[in-house]
Amino acid sequence: KSFSDQVISLLFSADGRTAVAAAESTVYVWETATGKTIAEIRLEIQKAEAKSGSGESRAGVTDVGFSLGEEWLAIAWRERPESGQTIGVWHTATGRRLATLAKDVANVAFSPDGTSMATDSKDGVRVELWPPQRLVQEACSRLGRDFTEQERKMYFAEEKYQPTCRDLLVPVDSP
């Protein structure tokens, strides 16, 4: 693969079938065997203010991490040079964002068993764990309703339907 942007970070899935290249404002996901692009995730950053090597923090992608099975991709990025980093989680196969989870963090990593995600604070004094239920709660709070049947199939695969976002309305296309 070749990219028009400078690549900042590279990541392979555990099985080597999927690769990720993170550039300043775009994260590229592709199949390693075929070179086929799976997803191209664009982030909004203030490029004009990014100054690498000047002692200032640069805007753009700073870290990426896969969940076990590579279903989810966590991305850390800085929207402006002076801002803290933001963490978001995307569905790897579709490139759709599930949630923006945290601000003012430095790094992101999934646990080896893929059941939790950890972030650390930019000042290096706080590590926060994000178990799956917390990720779902965060998504529900941002969505403001329950997942539709189509969204459940996309994000929760073949799990039997059950209300995910308790106490929120279920959209019309759900059972």
Short mmCIF file of N, CA and C in Angstrom, two decimals:
data_model
loop_
_atom_site.label_atom_id
_atom_site.label_comp_id
_atom_site.label_asym_id
_atom_site.label_seq_id
_atom_site.Cartn_x
_atom_site.Cartn_y
_atom_site.Cartn_z
N LYS A 1 0.84 -1.18 0.00
CA LYS A 1 0.00 0.00 0.00
C LYS A 1 0.89 1.24 0.00
N SER A 2 0.38 2.28 -0.60
CA SER A 2 1.07 3.57 -0.51
C SER A 2 0.03 4.61 -0.11
N PHE A 3 0.49 5.64 0.58
CA PHE A 3 -0.41 6.65 1.12
C PHE A 3 0.10 8.02 0.75
N SER A 4 -0.83 8.96 0.61
CA SER A 4 -0.44 10.33 0.31
C SER A 4 -0.03 11.07 1.57
N ASP A 5 -0.47 10.57 2.74
CA ASP A 5 -0.13 11.19 4.02
C ASP A 5 1.04 10.45 4.67
N GLN A 6 1.78 11.14 5.53
CA GLN A 6 2.84 10.49 6.29
C GLN A 6 2.22 9.54 7.29
N VAL A 7 2.69 8.29 7.31
CA VAL A 7 2.19 7.29 8.24
C VAL A 7 2.86 7.50 9.59
N ILE A 8 2.04 7.56 10.65
CA ILE A 8 2.51 7.82 12.00
C ILE A 8 2.60 6.53 12.80
N SER A 9 1.67 5.59 12.55
CA SER A 9 1.62 4.36 13.32
C SER A 9 1.14 3.22 12.43
N LEU A 10 1.71 2.04 12.62
CA LEU A 10 1.29 0.83 11.90
C LEU A 10 0.89 -0.22 12.91
N LEU A 11 -0.10 -1.04 12.54
CA LEU A 11 -0.59 -2.07 13.45
C LEU A 11 -1.09 -3.25 12.63
N PHE A 12 -0.70 -4.47 13.02
CA PHE A 12 -1.24 -5.68 12.41
C PHE A 12 -2.19 -6.35 13.39
N SER A 13 -3.21 -7.01 12.87
CA SER A 13 -4.08 -7.82 13.70
C SER A 13 -3.28 -9.03 14.19
N ALA A 14 -3.77 -9.69 15.23
CA ALA A 14 -3.06 -10.83 15.81
C ALA A 14 -2.87 -11.96 14.79
N ASP A 15 -3.83 -12.13 13.89
CA ASP A 15 -3.71 -13.20 12.89
C ASP A 15 -3.01 -12.74 11.61
N GLY A 16 -2.65 -11.47 11.54
CA GLY A 16 -1.92 -10.95 10.39
C GLY A 16 -2.75 -10.69 9.15
N ARG A 17 -4.07 -10.89 9.23
CA ARG A 17 -4.92 -10.72 8.05
C ARG A 17 -5.36 -9.28 7.82
N THR A 18 -5.25 -8.45 8.84
CA THR A 18 -5.69 -7.07 8.75
C THR A 18 -4.56 -6.15 9.20
N ALA A 19 -4.42 -5.03 8.53
CA ALA A 19 -3.40 -4.04 8.91
C ALA A 19 -4.04 -2.66 9.00
N VAL A 20 -3.43 -1.83 9.81
CA VAL A 20 -3.89 -0.45 10.01
C VAL A 20 -2.69 0.47 9.84
N ALA A 21 -2.89 1.54 9.10
CA ALA A 21 -1.89 2.59 8.99
C ALA A 21 -2.57 3.89 9.43
N ALA A 22 -2.00 4.54 10.41
CA ALA A 22 -2.56 5.79 10.90
C ALA A 22 -1.71 6.95 10.39
N ALA A 23 -2.35 7.83 9.64
CA ALA A 23 -1.71 9.05 9.17
C ALA A 23 -2.21 10.19 10.06
N GLU A 24 -1.87 11.41 9.71
CA GLU A 24 -2.23 12.54 10.57
C GLU A 24 -3.73 12.63 10.85
N SER A 25 -4.54 12.56 9.81
CA SER A 25 -5.98 12.73 10.01
C SER A 25 -6.82 11.58 9.46
N THR A 26 -6.17 10.51 9.00
CA THR A 26 -6.89 9.39 8.42
C THR A 26 -6.29 8.08 8.91
N VAL A 27 -7.16 7.12 9.22
CA VAL A 27 -6.74 5.78 9.59
C VAL A 27 -7.22 4.84 8.49
N TYR A 28 -6.29 4.09 7.91
CA TYR A 28 -6.58 3.17 6.82
C TYR A 28 -6.55 1.75 7.35
N VAL A 29 -7.59 0.95 7.03
CA VAL A 29 -7.66 -0.44 7.43
C VAL A 29 -7.77 -1.27 6.16
N TRP A 30 -6.93 -2.31 6.01
CA TRP A 30 -6.99 -3.12 4.80
C TRP A 30 -6.64 -4.58 5.07
N GLU A 31 -7.05 -5.43 4.12
CA GLU A 31 -6.71 -6.86 4.15
C GLU A 31 -5.29 -7.00 3.64
N THR A 32 -4.45 -7.70 4.40
CA THR A 32 -3.05 -7.81 4.00
C THR A 32 -2.87 -8.72 2.79
N ALA A 33 -3.68 -9.75 2.65
CA ALA A 33 -3.51 -10.70 1.54
C ALA A 33 -3.86 -10.08 0.19
N THR A 34 -4.90 -9.24 0.16
CA THR A 34 -5.38 -8.70 -1.10
C THR A 34 -5.06 -7.23 -1.30
N GLY A 35 -4.77 -6.53 -0.23
CA GLY A 35 -4.56 -5.08 -0.30
C GLY A 35 -5.86 -4.31 -0.37
N LYS A 36 -7.00 -5.02 -0.28
CA LYS A 36 -8.32 -4.39 -0.36
C LYS A 36 -8.56 -3.51 0.87
N THR A 37 -9.00 -2.28 0.61
CA THR A 37 -9.32 -1.37 1.70
C THR A 37 -10.62 -1.81 2.37
N ILE A 38 -10.57 -1.95 3.68
CA ILE A 38 -11.75 -2.32 4.47
C ILE A 38 -12.45 -1.05 4.95
N ALA A 39 -11.66 -0.12 5.44
CA ALA A 39 -12.24 1.14 5.95
C ALA A 39 -11.20 2.24 5.84
N GLU A 40 -11.69 3.45 5.65
CA GLU A 40 -10.86 4.65 5.66
C GLU A 40 -11.56 5.63 6.59
N ILE A 41 -10.98 5.84 7.76
CA ILE A 41 -11.60 6.64 8.81
C ILE A 41 -10.93 8.01 8.84
N ARG A 42 -11.72 9.05 8.56
CA ARG A 42 -11.19 10.42 8.55
C ARG A 42 -11.61 11.13 9.83
N LEU A 43 -10.64 11.80 10.43
CA LEU A 43 -10.87 12.54 11.67
C LEU A 43 -10.72 14.03 11.39
N GLU A 44 -11.52 14.83 12.06
CA GLU A 44 -11.42 16.27 11.88
C GLU A 44 -10.38 16.82 12.85
N ILE A 45 -9.34 17.40 12.28
CA ILE A 45 -8.30 18.03 13.08
C ILE A 45 -7.97 19.37 12.45
N GLN A 46 -7.29 20.20 13.19
CA GLN A 46 -6.86 21.49 12.67
C GLN A 46 -5.44 21.35 12.16
N LYS A 47 -5.31 20.94 10.90
CA LYS A 47 -4.00 20.68 10.30
C LYS A 47 -3.10 21.91 10.28
N ALA A 48 -3.66 23.05 10.00
CA ALA A 48 -2.84 24.25 9.82
C ALA A 48 -2.01 24.58 11.05
N GLU A 49 -2.50 24.20 12.23
CA GLU A 49 -1.79 24.54 13.45
C GLU A 49 -0.81 23.48 13.89
N ALA A 50 -0.80 22.30 13.23
CA ALA A 50 0.08 21.21 13.65
C ALA A 50 1.53 21.56 13.35
N LYS A 51 2.37 21.52 14.36
CA LYS A 51 3.79 21.85 14.20
C LYS A 51 4.63 20.76 14.83
N SER A 52 5.05 19.79 14.04
CA SER A 52 5.88 18.72 14.57
C SER A 52 7.29 19.21 14.81
N GLY A 53 7.90 18.69 15.84
CA GLY A 53 9.29 19.00 16.11
C GLY A 53 9.54 20.37 16.72
N SER A 54 8.51 21.12 17.03
CA SER A 54 8.71 22.46 17.57
C SER A 54 8.56 22.48 19.09
N GLY A 55 8.42 21.29 19.68
CA GLY A 55 8.20 21.24 21.12
C GLY A 55 6.73 21.28 21.47
N GLU A 56 5.87 21.63 20.51
CA GLU A 56 4.44 21.65 20.73
C GLU A 56 3.85 20.29 20.37
N SER A 57 2.74 19.96 20.97
CA SER A 57 2.03 18.75 20.59
C SER A 57 1.44 18.95 19.22
N ARG A 58 1.45 17.93 18.40
CA ARG A 58 0.86 18.05 17.07
C ARG A 58 -0.57 17.52 17.09
N ALA A 59 -1.37 18.03 16.19
CA ALA A 59 -2.73 17.53 16.04
C ALA A 59 -2.67 16.27 15.18
N GLY A 60 -3.66 15.39 15.37
CA GLY A 60 -3.74 14.19 14.55
C GLY A 60 -3.76 12.91 15.35
N VAL A 61 -3.72 11.79 14.64
CA VAL A 61 -3.77 10.47 15.25
C VAL A 61 -2.48 10.23 16.03
N THR A 62 -2.62 9.67 17.22
CA THR A 62 -1.46 9.39 18.06
C THR A 62 -1.33 7.92 18.44
N ASP A 63 -2.43 7.16 18.42
CA ASP A 63 -2.36 5.76 18.82
C ASP A 63 -3.56 5.01 18.27
N VAL A 64 -3.37 3.72 17.98
CA VAL A 64 -4.46 2.85 17.53
C VAL A 64 -4.32 1.51 18.22
N GLY A 65 -5.44 0.80 18.39
CA GLY A 65 -5.41 -0.53 19.01
C GLY A 65 -6.61 -1.35 18.59
N PHE A 66 -6.37 -2.67 18.38
CA PHE A 66 -7.44 -3.61 18.02
C PHE A 66 -7.99 -4.31 19.26
N SER A 67 -9.27 -4.66 19.23
CA SER A 67 -9.82 -5.58 20.21
C SER A 67 -9.46 -6.99 19.77
N LEU A 68 -9.64 -7.97 20.65
CA LEU A 68 -9.42 -9.36 20.28
C LEU A 68 -10.40 -9.70 19.17
N GLY A 69 -9.94 -10.35 18.13
CA GLY A 69 -10.80 -10.66 17.00
C GLY A 69 -10.90 -9.51 16.02
N GLU A 70 -10.27 -8.39 16.35
CA GLU A 70 -10.19 -7.22 15.48
C GLU A 70 -11.55 -6.63 15.10
N GLU A 71 -12.59 -6.91 15.87
CA GLU A 71 -13.91 -6.37 15.55
C GLU A 71 -13.96 -4.86 15.78
N TRP A 72 -13.22 -4.37 16.77
CA TRP A 72 -13.24 -2.96 17.14
C TRP A 72 -11.86 -2.37 17.01
N LEU A 73 -11.81 -1.12 16.61
CA LEU A 73 -10.56 -0.40 16.49
C LEU A 73 -10.67 0.86 17.34
N ALA A 74 -9.77 1.00 18.29
CA ALA A 74 -9.73 2.20 19.13
C ALA A 74 -8.70 3.15 18.53
N ILE A 75 -9.05 4.41 18.47
CA ILE A 75 -8.16 5.42 17.89
C ILE A 75 -8.05 6.58 18.89
N ALA A 76 -6.81 6.99 19.14
CA ALA A 76 -6.56 8.18 19.96
C ALA A 76 -6.09 9.28 19.01
N TRP A 77 -6.64 10.48 19.16
CA TRP A 77 -6.23 11.60 18.32
C TRP A 77 -6.35 12.92 19.07
N ARG A 78 -5.63 13.88 18.57
CA ARG A 78 -5.66 15.23 19.12
C ARG A 78 -6.28 16.12 18.04
N GLU A 79 -7.38 16.80 18.38
CA GLU A 79 -8.07 17.66 17.41
C GLU A 79 -7.31 18.94 17.11
N ARG A 80 -6.65 19.48 18.12
CA ARG A 80 -5.84 20.69 17.99
C ARG A 80 -4.53 20.44 18.73
N PRO A 81 -3.47 21.11 18.33
CA PRO A 81 -2.19 20.89 19.01
C PRO A 81 -2.24 21.10 20.52
N GLU A 82 -3.02 22.07 20.97
CA GLU A 82 -3.06 22.38 22.40
C GLU A 82 -4.06 21.54 23.18
N SER A 83 -4.84 20.69 22.50
CA SER A 83 -5.87 19.92 23.18
C SER A 83 -5.34 18.57 23.66
N GLY A 84 -6.06 18.00 24.62
CA GLY A 84 -5.77 16.64 25.04
C GLY A 84 -6.27 15.69 23.97
N GLN A 85 -5.93 14.44 24.10
CA GLN A 85 -6.35 13.46 23.10
C GLN A 85 -7.76 12.96 23.37
N THR A 86 -8.41 12.51 22.32
CA THR A 86 -9.74 11.93 22.38
C THR A 86 -9.61 10.46 21.98
N ILE A 87 -10.41 9.60 22.60
CA ILE A 87 -10.44 8.18 22.25
C ILE A 87 -11.80 7.87 21.65
N GLY A 88 -11.80 7.18 20.53
CA GLY A 88 -13.03 6.73 19.90
C GLY A 88 -12.90 5.26 19.53
N VAL A 89 -14.05 4.59 19.40
CA VAL A 89 -14.06 3.18 19.01
C VAL A 89 -14.88 3.05 17.73
N TRP A 90 -14.30 2.37 16.74
CA TRP A 90 -14.93 2.16 15.45
C TRP A 90 -15.11 0.67 15.19
N HIS A 91 -16.14 0.33 14.44
CA HIS A 91 -16.36 -1.03 13.96
C HIS A 91 -15.39 -1.23 12.80
N THR A 92 -14.46 -2.17 12.94
CA THR A 92 -13.38 -2.32 11.96
C THR A 92 -13.89 -2.62 10.56
N ALA A 93 -14.88 -3.49 10.43
CA ALA A 93 -15.35 -3.92 9.11
C ALA A 93 -16.09 -2.84 8.34
N THR A 94 -16.68 -1.88 9.04
CA THR A 94 -17.48 -0.86 8.35
C THR A 94 -16.89 0.54 8.45
N GLY A 95 -16.00 0.76 9.40
CA GLY A 95 -15.46 2.09 9.61
C GLY A 95 -16.42 3.03 10.31
N ARG A 96 -17.49 2.49 10.87
CA ARG A 96 -18.47 3.33 11.58
C ARG A 96 -18.06 3.52 13.03
N ARG A 97 -18.19 4.75 13.50
CA ARG A 97 -17.84 5.05 14.89
C ARG A 97 -18.95 4.58 15.81
N LEU A 98 -18.56 3.84 16.85
CA LEU A 98 -19.51 3.42 17.86
C LEU A 98 -19.65 4.50 18.93
N ALA A 99 -18.52 5.01 19.38
CA ALA A 99 -18.58 6.00 20.46
C ALA A 99 -17.27 6.77 20.56
N THR A 100 -17.38 7.97 21.10
CA THR A 100 -16.22 8.73 21.54
C THR A 100 -16.23 8.60 23.04
N LEU A 101 -15.15 8.06 23.59
CA LEU A 101 -15.19 7.65 24.98
C LEU A 101 -14.55 8.59 25.97
N ALA A 102 -13.45 9.17 25.62
CA ALA A 102 -12.72 9.94 26.62
C ALA A 102 -11.96 11.08 25.97
N LYS A 103 -11.73 12.08 26.74
CA LYS A 103 -10.92 13.21 26.30
C LYS A 103 -9.74 13.34 27.26
N ASP A 104 -8.70 14.03 26.82
CA ASP A 104 -7.51 14.26 27.64
C ASP A 104 -6.82 12.97 28.06
N VAL A 105 -6.65 12.05 27.12
CA VAL A 105 -5.93 10.80 27.38
C VAL A 105 -4.67 10.76 26.52
N ALA A 106 -3.78 9.84 26.85
CA ALA A 106 -2.53 9.73 26.11
C ALA A 106 -2.47 8.49 25.23
N ASN A 107 -2.87 7.33 25.75
CA ASN A 107 -2.74 6.07 25.02
C ASN A 107 -3.98 5.21 25.19
N VAL A 108 -4.11 4.20 24.32
CA VAL A 108 -5.22 3.27 24.37
C VAL A 108 -4.70 1.87 24.09
N ALA A 109 -5.27 0.88 24.78
CA ALA A 109 -4.89 -0.52 24.53
C ALA A 109 -6.04 -1.42 24.93
N PHE A 110 -6.22 -2.51 24.18
CA PHE A 110 -7.18 -3.54 24.55
C PHE A 110 -6.45 -4.61 25.36
N SER A 111 -7.15 -5.24 26.29
CA SER A 111 -6.56 -6.33 27.06
C SER A 111 -6.31 -7.51 26.12
N PRO A 112 -5.37 -8.42 26.48
CA PRO A 112 -5.07 -9.57 25.61
C PRO A 112 -6.29 -10.43 25.28
N ASP A 113 -7.24 -10.52 26.22
CA ASP A 113 -8.44 -11.33 25.93
C ASP A 113 -9.53 -10.53 25.24
N GLY A 114 -9.28 -9.25 24.98
CA GLY A 114 -10.22 -8.42 24.25
C GLY A 114 -11.45 -8.00 25.02
N THR A 115 -11.47 -8.24 26.34
CA THR A 115 -12.68 -7.95 27.10
C THR A 115 -12.72 -6.54 27.68
N SER A 116 -11.61 -5.85 27.69
CA SER A 116 -11.57 -4.50 28.23
C SER A 116 -10.62 -3.63 27.43
N MET A 117 -10.81 -2.35 27.56
CA MET A 117 -9.93 -1.38 26.94
C MET A 117 -9.41 -0.48 28.06
N ALA A 118 -8.18 -0.06 27.95
CA ALA A 118 -7.61 0.84 28.95
C ALA A 118 -7.14 2.12 28.27
N THR A 119 -7.29 3.23 28.98
CA THR A 119 -6.75 4.51 28.53
C THR A 119 -5.96 5.08 29.70
N ASP A 120 -4.98 5.91 29.39
CA ASP A 120 -4.27 6.59 30.47
C ASP A 120 -4.35 8.10 30.25
N SER A 121 -4.21 8.81 31.35
CA SER A 121 -4.35 10.26 31.29
C SER A 121 -3.09 10.88 30.71
N LYS A 122 -3.26 12.06 30.12
CA LYS A 122 -2.11 12.72 29.50
C LYS A 122 -1.06 13.14 30.51
N ASP A 123 -1.45 13.27 31.79
CA ASP A 123 -0.45 13.60 32.81
C ASP A 123 0.19 12.35 33.40
N GLY A 124 -0.24 11.15 32.92
CA GLY A 124 0.38 9.89 33.32
C GLY A 124 0.03 9.39 34.70
N VAL A 125 -0.98 9.96 35.35
CA VAL A 125 -1.29 9.54 36.71
C VAL A 125 -2.59 8.73 36.85
N ARG A 126 -3.32 8.55 35.77
CA ARG A 126 -4.60 7.84 35.87
C ARG A 126 -4.74 6.86 34.71
N VAL A 127 -5.07 5.61 35.05
CA VAL A 127 -5.40 4.60 34.05
C VAL A 127 -6.87 4.25 34.25
N GLU A 128 -7.62 4.24 33.17
CA GLU A 128 -9.05 3.97 33.25
C GLU A 128 -9.38 2.73 32.44
N LEU A 129 -10.12 1.78 33.05
CA LEU A 129 -10.55 0.58 32.34
C LEU A 129 -11.96 0.79 31.80
N TRP A 130 -12.17 0.28 30.58
CA TRP A 130 -13.45 0.40 29.90
C TRP A 130 -13.96 -1.01 29.59
N PRO A 131 -14.58 -1.70 30.57
CA PRO A 131 -15.13 -3.03 30.27
C PRO A 131 -16.28 -2.90 29.26
N PRO A 132 -16.62 -4.00 28.57
CA PRO A 132 -17.64 -3.93 27.50
C PRO A 132 -18.94 -3.25 27.91
N GLN A 133 -19.44 -3.52 29.11
CA GLN A 133 -20.71 -2.91 29.52
C GLN A 133 -20.59 -1.39 29.58
N ARG A 134 -19.45 -0.90 30.00
CA ARG A 134 -19.25 0.55 30.05
C ARG A 134 -19.23 1.15 28.65
N LEU A 135 -18.63 0.42 27.69
CA LEU A 135 -18.63 0.89 26.31
C LEU A 135 -20.06 0.98 25.77
N VAL A 136 -20.86 -0.05 26.08
CA VAL A 136 -22.26 -0.06 25.63
C VAL A 136 -23.03 1.08 26.29
N GLN A 137 -22.82 1.29 27.60
CA GLN A 137 -23.50 2.39 28.30
C GLN A 137 -23.14 3.74 27.68
N GLU A 138 -21.87 3.92 27.34
CA GLU A 138 -21.44 5.17 26.73
C GLU A 138 -22.12 5.36 25.37
N ALA A 139 -22.17 4.28 24.57
CA ALA A 139 -22.83 4.36 23.27
C ALA A 139 -24.31 4.69 23.44
N CYS A 140 -24.98 4.06 24.40
CA CYS A 140 -26.39 4.33 24.64
C CYS A 140 -26.63 5.77 25.05
N SER A 141 -25.76 6.30 25.91
CA SER A 141 -25.95 7.68 26.37
C SER A 141 -25.80 8.66 25.21
N ARG A 142 -24.94 8.36 24.26
CA ARG A 142 -24.75 9.25 23.11
C ARG A 142 -25.84 9.05 22.07
N LEU A 143 -26.34 7.83 21.94
CA LEU A 143 -27.37 7.53 20.95
C LEU A 143 -28.72 8.10 21.38
N GLY A 144 -29.02 8.02 22.68
CA GLY A 144 -30.28 8.56 23.20
C GLY A 144 -31.48 7.68 22.93
N ARG A 145 -31.26 6.48 22.43
CA ARG A 145 -32.32 5.51 22.15
C ARG A 145 -31.66 4.14 22.10
N ASP A 146 -32.47 3.11 21.97
CA ASP A 146 -31.90 1.77 21.84
C ASP A 146 -31.42 1.57 20.40
N PHE A 147 -30.62 0.54 20.18
CA PHE A 147 -30.15 0.21 18.84
C PHE A 147 -31.29 -0.36 18.01
N THR A 148 -31.30 -0.05 16.72
CA THR A 148 -32.27 -0.66 15.81
C THR A 148 -31.82 -2.09 15.54
N GLU A 149 -32.68 -2.89 14.94
CA GLU A 149 -32.32 -4.27 14.61
C GLU A 149 -31.12 -4.30 13.67
N GLN A 150 -31.10 -3.40 12.70
CA GLN A 150 -29.98 -3.33 11.76
C GLN A 150 -28.68 -2.94 12.48
N GLU A 151 -28.75 -1.98 13.39
CA GLU A 151 -27.56 -1.58 14.15
C GLU A 151 -27.07 -2.72 15.04
N ARG A 152 -28.01 -3.44 15.65
CA ARG A 152 -27.61 -4.58 16.49
C ARG A 152 -26.87 -5.62 15.67
N LYS A 153 -27.38 -5.92 14.48
CA LYS A 153 -26.71 -6.92 13.64
C LYS A 153 -25.31 -6.45 13.27
N MET A 154 -25.17 -5.16 13.01
CA MET A 154 -23.88 -4.62 12.62
C MET A 154 -22.89 -4.64 13.78
N TYR A 155 -23.34 -4.20 14.97
CA TYR A 155 -22.42 -4.03 16.08
C TYR A 155 -22.35 -5.22 17.04
N PHE A 156 -23.40 -6.03 17.08
CA PHE A 156 -23.43 -7.14 18.03
C PHE A 156 -23.54 -8.49 17.34
N ALA A 157 -23.28 -8.53 16.05
CA ALA A 157 -23.25 -9.75 15.24
C ALA A 157 -24.51 -10.59 15.42
N GLU A 158 -24.34 -11.83 15.78
CA GLU A 158 -25.46 -12.77 15.83
C GLU A 158 -26.08 -12.93 17.22
N GLU A 159 -25.77 -12.02 18.13
CA GLU A 159 -26.39 -12.13 19.46
C GLU A 159 -27.89 -11.99 19.34
N LYS A 160 -28.62 -12.78 20.13
CA LYS A 160 -30.08 -12.71 20.14
C LYS A 160 -30.52 -11.32 20.58
N TYR A 161 -31.59 -10.80 19.94
CA TYR A 161 -32.05 -9.46 20.26
C TYR A 161 -32.50 -9.37 21.70
N GLN A 162 -32.06 -8.34 22.36
CA GLN A 162 -32.55 -7.95 23.68
C GLN A 162 -32.33 -6.45 23.79
N PRO A 163 -33.17 -5.77 24.53
CA PRO A 163 -32.95 -4.33 24.68
C PRO A 163 -31.56 -4.07 25.25
N THR A 164 -30.83 -3.20 24.61
CA THR A 164 -29.46 -2.90 25.02
C THR A 164 -29.43 -1.66 25.88
N CYS A 165 -30.13 -0.64 25.44
CA CYS A 165 -30.15 0.64 26.14
C CYS A 165 -31.42 0.67 26.99
N ARG A 166 -31.34 0.15 28.18
CA ARG A 166 -32.50 0.08 29.08
C ARG A 166 -33.10 1.47 29.28
N ASP A 167 -34.40 1.50 29.40
CA ASP A 167 -35.15 2.74 29.66
C ASP A 167 -35.12 3.75 28.52
N LEU A 168 -34.65 3.34 27.33
CA LEU A 168 -34.69 4.22 26.18
C LEU A 168 -35.62 3.61 25.13
N LEU A 169 -36.16 4.45 24.29
CA LEU A 169 -37.09 3.98 23.26
C LEU A 169 -36.43 3.04 22.27
N VAL A 170 -37.19 2.04 21.84
CA VAL A 170 -36.72 1.11 20.83
C VAL A 170 -37.23 1.62 19.49
N PRO A 171 -36.34 1.85 18.51
CA PRO A 171 -36.78 2.34 17.20
C PRO A 171 -37.76 1.38 16.52
N VAL A 172 -38.52 1.89 15.57
CA VAL A 172 -39.59 1.16 14.91
C VAL A 172 -39.12 -0.13 14.25
N ASP A 173 -37.92 -0.19 13.65
CA ASP A 173 -37.52 -1.39 12.92
C ASP A 173 -37.01 -2.50 13.82
N SER A 174 -37.08 -2.37 15.15
CA SER A 174 -36.68 -3.43 16.08
C SER A 174 -37.90 -4.27 16.43
N PRO A 175 -37.67 -5.55 16.80
CA PRO A 175 -38.80 -6.43 17.17
C PRO A 175 -39.50 -5.97 18.42
#
